[in-house]
Amino acid sequence: MNREKILHMNGGASCYSYAANSKTQEEAVLKIRPIMEEALTEMHIDLPMMEKMVVADLGCSSGPNTFAMLTEVMKIIGNQCQRKGVQPPEMLLFLNDLPENDFNTLFQSLRNFKKKVSVGKDTINVPYFIVGLPGSFYERLFPSQSVHFFHSSYSLHWISQVPEGLENKGNIYIGKTSPPLVAKLYQDQFKRDFSLFLELRFKELVPGGQMVLSFLGRKKNDIYDGELSTSWGLVSESLNSMVLEGLVEEEKLDSFNLPFYAPSMEEAKAVINAQGLFNIIRTQMFESNWDPHDDSDDDFIYDYVQSGANYAASIRSVMEPMIVSHFGVAIVDELFARFAMNVAKHLVKEKTKLPVLALCLKKN
């Protein structure tokens, strides 16, 4: 699997595009706003003397959420400038993702991005310049000490590669039948990748610079007892049913594994503390319903079938390029129809939610 060529969300604006199916990710941006505000305030930026500020969104994808994040950053800086009675610095905003990302759709959305942000009763003109930056965040992206603030949402659960040496028959991730070695290989790959990510960003941040990171994780330390293991397990179940009917080759399924890992908060903090490059300023865990259109906090589901279809559409917007690359386009509709039914059956038994880990880190 060539990760950089196929690990991208569905582009465009169709019903299965990422832009049309990223409501859950949008909610995450809003939920971490207090953490971003705290981080940008705690940086003690000398705004009266500052001519420009560099902000980077890593793993921006092509939906509207990138601009929601940028708007929040500009509002926070605008608030600080208003309190200090100074003009905002020029904002240099970098949008980063892998080269196959749909940057065209992203840039076409710029026409809806306002140059002015409301701060209290006032409207402040915040000068900004937006730059696309294709490349992997597991590589150097910026000159040394050039970035003030990094943001990354719903991205760091994607690891740099499928761990080498996996023998994971009938599974596409860590499933109930996966051997212990599979779990260890995934854990080790995440530790290497997250350590590398921190090392690279440490070099690129200015002294005192901060990062706010949010990504999918799990609530429990037991690696087999993760909510994402359940979700990907239902995809595996759908593929296995197609194997039994001769619609998918068994060898194809056995050779397909996701470059993905959902860590516990303890795992993520252990990597950060072991490196000693960043101070952990704040951590938070919140949950999102599988159904991106279900905003309720209770355990009741009004329409299991519709919720299954909604979740299947959101997962399809993420997985389809990988599925097509490995299995071919012919199975896509049938696979996600089966997945939707499997999700609906699961939701009858349990309203499972997606845990999201959020961390604010400050460069030592």
PDB file of C-alpha atoms in Angstrom, residues 58-238:
ATOM      1  CA  LEU A  58      -1.567  19.575   9.440  1.00  0.00           C
ATOM      2  CA  GLY A  59      -3.829  17.085   7.693  1.00  0.00           C
ATOM      3  CA  CYS A  60      -6.254  19.763   6.513  1.00  0.00           C
ATOM      4  CA  SER A  61      -8.143  17.583   3.970  1.00  0.00           C
ATOM      5  CA  SER A  62     -10.607  19.302   1.613  1.00  0.00           C
ATOM      6  CA  GLY A  63     -13.732  20.008   3.644  1.00  0.00           C
ATOM      7  CA  PRO A  64     -14.921  23.231   5.283  1.00  0.00           C
ATOM      8  CA  ASN A  65     -13.416  22.389   8.671  1.00  0.00           C
ATOM      9  CA  THR A  66     -10.025  23.872   7.829  1.00  0.00           C
ATOM     10  CA  PHE A  67     -11.580  27.291   7.415  1.00  0.00           C
ATOM     11  CA  ALA A  68     -13.568  26.872  10.620  1.00  0.00           C
ATOM     12  CA  MET A  69     -10.285  26.288  12.450  1.00  0.00           C
ATOM     13  CA  LEU A  70      -8.566  29.248  10.777  1.00  0.00           C
ATOM     14  CA  THR A  71     -11.505  31.490  11.621  1.00  0.00           C
ATOM     15  CA  GLU A  72     -11.274  30.482  15.275  1.00  0.00           C
ATOM     16  CA  VAL A  73      -7.531  31.211  15.372  1.00  0.00           C
ATOM     17  CA  MET A  74      -8.067  34.615  13.769  1.00  0.00           C
ATOM     18  CA  LYS A  75     -10.843  35.443  16.240  1.00  0.00           C
ATOM     19  CA  ILE A  76      -8.648  34.507  19.194  1.00  0.00           C
ATOM     20  CA  ILE A  77      -5.745  36.621  17.938  1.00  0.00           C
ATOM     21  CA  GLY A  78      -8.176  39.424  17.067  1.00  0.00           C
ATOM     22  CA  ASN A  79      -9.515  39.373  20.636  1.00  0.00           C
ATOM     23  CA  GLN A  80      -6.010  39.617  22.050  1.00  0.00           C
ATOM     24  CA  CYS A  81      -5.163  42.514  19.750  1.00  0.00           C
ATOM     25  CA  GLN A  82      -8.356  44.335  20.674  1.00  0.00           C
ATOM     26  CA  ARG A  83      -7.550  44.045  24.386  1.00  0.00           C
ATOM     27  CA  LYS A  84      -4.025  45.345  23.752  1.00  0.00           C
ATOM     28  CA  GLY A  85      -5.219  48.099  21.437  1.00  0.00           C
ATOM     29  CA  VAL A  86      -2.972  47.018  18.544  1.00  0.00           C
ATOM     30  CA  GLN A  87      -3.474  45.909  14.956  1.00  0.00           C
ATOM     31  CA  PRO A  88      -3.367  42.149  14.305  1.00  0.00           C
ATOM     32  CA  PRO A  89      -0.165  40.750  12.809  1.00  0.00           C
ATOM     33  CA  GLU A  90      -0.181  39.464   9.258  1.00  0.00           C
ATOM     34  CA  MET A  91      -1.240  35.824   9.388  1.00  0.00           C
ATOM     35  CA  LEU A  92       0.615  33.319   7.210  1.00  0.00           C
ATOM     36  CA  LEU A  93      -1.615  30.241   7.138  1.00  0.00           C
ATOM     37  CA  PHE A  94      -0.305  26.930   5.803  1.00  0.00           C
ATOM     38  CA  LEU A  95      -2.699  24.150   4.784  1.00  0.00           C
ATOM     39  CA  ASN A  96      -0.903  20.819   4.753  1.00  0.00           C
ATOM     40  CA  ASP A  97      -1.905  17.373   3.576  1.00  0.00           C
ATOM     41  CA  LEU A  98      -0.545  14.582   1.406  1.00  0.00           C
ATOM     42  CA  PRO A  99      -0.054  15.460  -2.294  1.00  0.00           C
ATOM     43  CA  GLU A 100      -3.120  13.492  -3.466  1.00  0.00           C
ATOM     44  CA  ASN A 101      -5.417  15.579  -1.284  1.00  0.00           C
ATOM     45  CA  ASP A 102      -8.106  17.534  -3.155  1.00  0.00           C
ATOM     46  CA  PHE A 103      -6.461  20.944  -2.812  1.00  0.00           C
ATOM     47  CA  ASN A 104      -8.470  22.276  -5.774  1.00  0.00           C
ATOM     48  CA  THR A 105     -11.776  21.952  -3.918  1.00  0.00           C
ATOM     49  CA  LEU A 106     -10.133  23.359  -0.812  1.00  0.00           C
ATOM     50  CA  PHE A 107      -8.914  26.475  -2.587  1.00  0.00           C
ATOM     51  CA  GLN A 108     -12.239  26.941  -4.371  1.00  0.00           C
ATOM     52  CA  SER A 109     -13.774  27.236  -0.899  1.00  0.00           C
ATOM     53  CA  LEU A 110     -11.611  30.278  -0.214  1.00  0.00           C
ATOM     54  CA  ARG A 111     -14.213  32.561  -1.749  1.00  0.00           C
ATOM     55  CA  ASN A 112     -16.419  31.867   1.282  1.00  0.00           C
ATOM     56  CA  PHE A 113     -13.640  32.550   3.777  1.00  0.00           C
ATOM     57  CA  LYS A 114     -14.103  36.009   5.250  1.00  0.00           C
ATOM     58  CA  LYS A 115     -11.202  38.385   5.630  1.00  0.00           C
ATOM     59  CA  LYS A 116     -12.917  40.075   8.538  1.00  0.00           C
ATOM     60  CA  VAL A 117     -13.758  38.446  11.861  1.00  0.00           C
ATOM     61  CA  SER A 118     -16.201  39.653  14.475  1.00  0.00           C
ATOM     62  CA  VAL A 119     -14.696  40.419  17.868  1.00  0.00           C
ATOM     63  CA  GLY A 120     -17.378  41.456  20.317  1.00  0.00           C
ATOM     64  CA  LYS A 121     -19.309  44.297  18.693  1.00  0.00           C
ATOM     65  CA  ASP A 122     -16.432  45.161  16.396  1.00  0.00           C
ATOM     66  CA  THR A 123     -15.222  43.737  13.109  1.00  0.00           C
ATOM     67  CA  ILE A 124     -11.477  43.488  12.666  1.00  0.00           C
ATOM     68  CA  ASN A 125      -9.730  43.213   9.337  1.00  0.00           C
ATOM     69  CA  VAL A 126      -7.160  40.455   9.838  1.00  0.00           C
ATOM     70  CA  PRO A 127      -4.552  40.401   7.053  1.00  0.00           C
ATOM     71  CA  TYR A 128      -3.843  36.834   6.007  1.00  0.00           C
ATOM     72  CA  PHE A 129      -2.090  34.817   3.319  1.00  0.00           C
ATOM     73  CA  ILE A 130      -2.998  31.172   2.675  1.00  0.00           C
ATOM     74  CA  VAL A 131      -0.509  28.686   1.247  1.00  0.00           C
ATOM     75  CA  GLY A 132      -1.021  25.039   0.276  1.00  0.00           C
ATOM     76  CA  LEU A 133       1.718  22.726   1.521  1.00  0.00           C
ATOM     77  CA  PRO A 134       1.609  19.173   0.120  1.00  0.00           C
ATOM     78  CA  GLY A 135       3.696  16.658   2.040  1.00  0.00           C
ATOM     79  CA  SER A 136       3.685  14.155   4.897  1.00  0.00           C
ATOM     80  CA  PHE A 137       3.792  15.458   8.453  1.00  0.00           C
ATOM     81  CA  TYR A 138       6.118  12.546   9.150  1.00  0.00           C
ATOM     82  CA  GLU A 139       8.747  14.597   7.290  1.00  0.00           C
ATOM     83  CA  ARG A 140      10.185  18.095   7.754  1.00  0.00           C
ATOM     84  CA  LEU A 141       7.810  20.697   6.352  1.00  0.00           C
ATOM     85  CA  PHE A 142       9.167  24.049   7.569  1.00  0.00           C
ATOM     86  CA  PRO A 143      12.480  25.797   8.264  1.00  0.00           C
ATOM     87  CA  SER A 144      13.787  25.658  11.811  1.00  0.00           C
ATOM     88  CA  GLN A 145      11.978  27.837  14.353  1.00  0.00           C
ATOM     89  CA  SER A 146       9.576  29.336  11.820  1.00  0.00           C
ATOM     90  CA  VAL A 147       6.098  28.300  13.035  1.00  0.00           C
ATOM     91  CA  HIS A 148       4.251  29.800  15.995  1.00  0.00           C
ATOM     92  CA  PHE A 149       1.294  27.442  16.216  1.00  0.00           C
ATOM     93  CA  PHE A 150       0.485  23.969  14.857  1.00  0.00           C
ATOM     94  CA  HIS A 151      -2.999  22.510  14.707  1.00  0.00           C
ATOM     95  CA  SER A 152      -3.946  18.998  13.649  1.00  0.00           C
ATOM     96  CA  SER A 153      -7.398  17.456  13.885  1.00  0.00           C
ATOM     97  CA  TYR A 154      -8.486  13.900  13.024  1.00  0.00           C
ATOM     98  CA  SER A 155      -5.146  13.094  11.396  1.00  0.00           C
ATOM     99  CA  LEU A 156      -2.555  11.599  13.748  1.00  0.00           C
ATOM    100  CA  HIS A 157      -4.389   8.295  14.056  1.00  0.00           C
ATOM    101  CA  TRP A 158      -3.138   7.696  10.496  1.00  0.00           C
ATOM    102  CA  ILE A 159       0.313   6.178  10.911  1.00  0.00           C
ATOM    103  CA  SER A 160       3.083   6.399   8.334  1.00  0.00           C
ATOM    104  CA  GLN A 161       2.648   2.850   7.047  1.00  0.00           C
ATOM    105  CA  VAL A 162       1.002  -0.494   7.683  1.00  0.00           C
ATOM    106  CA  PRO A 163       3.323  -2.225  10.191  1.00  0.00           C
ATOM    107  CA  GLU A 164       5.657  -4.673   8.514  1.00  0.00           C
ATOM    108  CA  GLY A 165       5.260  -8.376   9.180  1.00  0.00           C
ATOM    109  CA  LEU A 166       1.494  -8.395   9.829  1.00  0.00           C
ATOM    110  CA  GLU A 167      -0.323 -11.705   9.604  1.00  0.00           C
ATOM    111  CA  ASN A 168      -3.872 -10.680  10.413  1.00  0.00           C
ATOM    112  CA  LYS A 169      -6.187 -13.126   8.657  1.00  0.00           C
ATOM    113  CA  GLY A 170      -9.721 -11.877   8.165  1.00  0.00           C
ATOM    114  CA  ASN A 171      -9.077  -8.513   9.831  1.00  0.00           C
ATOM    115  CA  ILE A 172      -8.211  -5.081   8.524  1.00  0.00           C
ATOM    116  CA  TYR A 173      -7.142  -3.715  11.940  1.00  0.00           C
ATOM    117  CA  ILE A 174      -6.725  -5.055  15.471  1.00  0.00           C
ATOM    118  CA  GLY A 175      -9.697  -7.408  15.830  1.00  0.00           C
ATOM    119  CA  LYS A 176     -10.788  -9.949  18.396  1.00  0.00           C
ATOM    120  CA  THR A 177      -9.084 -12.728  16.408  1.00  0.00           C
ATOM    121  CA  SER A 178      -5.865 -10.789  15.749  1.00  0.00           C
ATOM    122  CA  PRO A 179      -2.740 -12.438  17.270  1.00  0.00           C
ATOM    123  CA  PRO A 180      -0.960 -10.507  20.074  1.00  0.00           C
ATOM    124  CA  LEU A 181       1.933  -9.813  17.696  1.00  0.00           C
ATOM    125  CA  VAL A 182      -0.396  -7.785  15.455  1.00  0.00           C
ATOM    126  CA  ALA A 183      -1.344  -5.540  18.372  1.00  0.00           C
ATOM    127  CA  LYS A 184       2.312  -5.095  19.340  1.00  0.00           C
ATOM    128  CA  LEU A 185       3.358  -4.223  15.789  1.00  0.00           C
ATOM    129  CA  TYR A 186       0.647  -1.565  15.596  1.00  0.00           C
ATOM    130  CA  GLN A 187       1.615  -0.147  18.983  1.00  0.00           C
ATOM    131  CA  ASP A 188       5.292  -0.005  18.058  1.00  0.00           C
ATOM    132  CA  GLN A 189       4.548   1.702  14.737  1.00  0.00           C
ATOM    133  CA  PHE A 190       2.473   4.364  16.476  1.00  0.00           C
ATOM    134  CA  LYS A 191       5.209   5.026  19.035  1.00  0.00           C
ATOM    135  CA  ARG A 192       7.833   5.455  16.299  1.00  0.00           C
ATOM    136  CA  ASP A 193       5.617   7.701  14.200  1.00  0.00           C
ATOM    137  CA  PHE A 194       4.349   9.897  17.021  1.00  0.00           C
ATOM    138  CA  SER A 195       7.891  10.280  18.365  1.00  0.00           C
ATOM    139  CA  LEU A 196       9.078  11.332  14.903  1.00  0.00           C
ATOM    140  CA  PHE A 197       6.178  13.784  14.533  1.00  0.00           C
ATOM    141  CA  LEU A 198       7.059  15.441  17.852  1.00  0.00           C
ATOM    142  CA  GLU A 199      10.751  15.632  16.971  1.00  0.00           C
ATOM    143  CA  LEU A 200      10.034  17.303  13.621  1.00  0.00           C
ATOM    144  CA  ARG A 201       7.574  19.823  15.033  1.00  0.00           C
ATOM    145  CA  PHE A 202       9.991  20.666  17.873  1.00  0.00           C
ATOM    146  CA  LYS A 203      12.555  21.743  15.283  1.00  0.00           C
ATOM    147  CA  GLU A 204      10.033  23.809  13.344  1.00  0.00           C
ATOM    148  CA  LEU A 205       8.376  25.662  16.232  1.00  0.00           C
ATOM    149  CA  VAL A 206       9.639  28.973  17.543  1.00  0.00           C
ATOM    150  CA  PRO A 207      10.714  28.997  21.223  1.00  0.00           C
ATOM    151  CA  GLY A 208       7.558  28.762  23.312  1.00  0.00           C
ATOM    152  CA  GLY A 209       5.470  27.699  20.320  1.00  0.00           C
ATOM    153  CA  GLN A 210       2.507  25.424  20.909  1.00  0.00           C
ATOM    154  CA  MET A 211       0.501  22.680  19.252  1.00  0.00           C
ATOM    155  CA  VAL A 212      -3.103  21.592  19.669  1.00  0.00           C
ATOM    156  CA  LEU A 213      -3.601  18.040  18.460  1.00  0.00           C
ATOM    157  CA  SER A 214      -6.800  16.012  18.368  1.00  0.00           C
ATOM    158  CA  PHE A 215      -7.145  12.500  17.006  1.00  0.00           C
ATOM    159  CA  LEU A 216      -9.174   9.340  17.432  1.00  0.00           C
ATOM    160  CA  GLY A 217      -8.209   7.130  20.346  1.00  0.00           C
ATOM    161  CA  ARG A 218      -9.672   4.693  22.822  1.00  0.00           C
ATOM    162  CA  LYS A 219     -10.922   5.002  26.389  1.00  0.00           C
ATOM    163  CA  LYS A 220      -9.471   1.796  27.793  1.00  0.00           C
ATOM    164  CA  ASN A 221      -5.907   0.553  28.062  1.00  0.00           C
ATOM    165  CA  ASP A 222      -6.892  -2.849  26.641  1.00  0.00           C
ATOM    166  CA  ILE A 223      -5.898  -2.560  22.997  1.00  0.00           C
ATOM    167  CA  TYR A 224      -8.525  -5.135  21.967  1.00  0.00           C
ATOM    168  CA  ASP A 225     -11.285  -3.181  23.686  1.00  0.00           C
ATOM    169  CA  GLY A 226     -11.327  -0.091  21.513  1.00  0.00           C
ATOM    170  CA  GLU A 227     -14.278   1.621  19.888  1.00  0.00           C
ATOM    171  CA  LEU A 228     -12.417   1.909  16.576  1.00  0.00           C
ATOM    172  CA  SER A 229     -11.626  -1.803  16.715  1.00  0.00           C
ATOM    173  CA  THR A 230     -15.397  -2.343  16.819  1.00  0.00           C
ATOM    174  CA  SER A 231     -15.974  -0.002  13.872  1.00  0.00           C
ATOM    175  CA  TRP A 232     -13.247  -1.469  11.674  1.00  0.00           C
ATOM    176  CA  GLY A 233     -14.362  -4.926  12.801  1.00  0.00           C
ATOM    177  CA  LEU A 234     -17.747  -4.295  11.178  1.00  0.00           C
ATOM    178  CA  VAL A 235     -15.974  -3.399   7.923  1.00  0.00           C
ATOM    179  CA  SER A 236     -14.005  -6.657   8.232  1.00  0.00           C
ATOM    180  CA  GLU A 237     -17.252  -8.524   8.841  1.00  0.00           C
ATOM    181  CA  SER A 238     -18.734  -7.012   5.691  1.00  0.00           C
TER     182      SER A 238
END
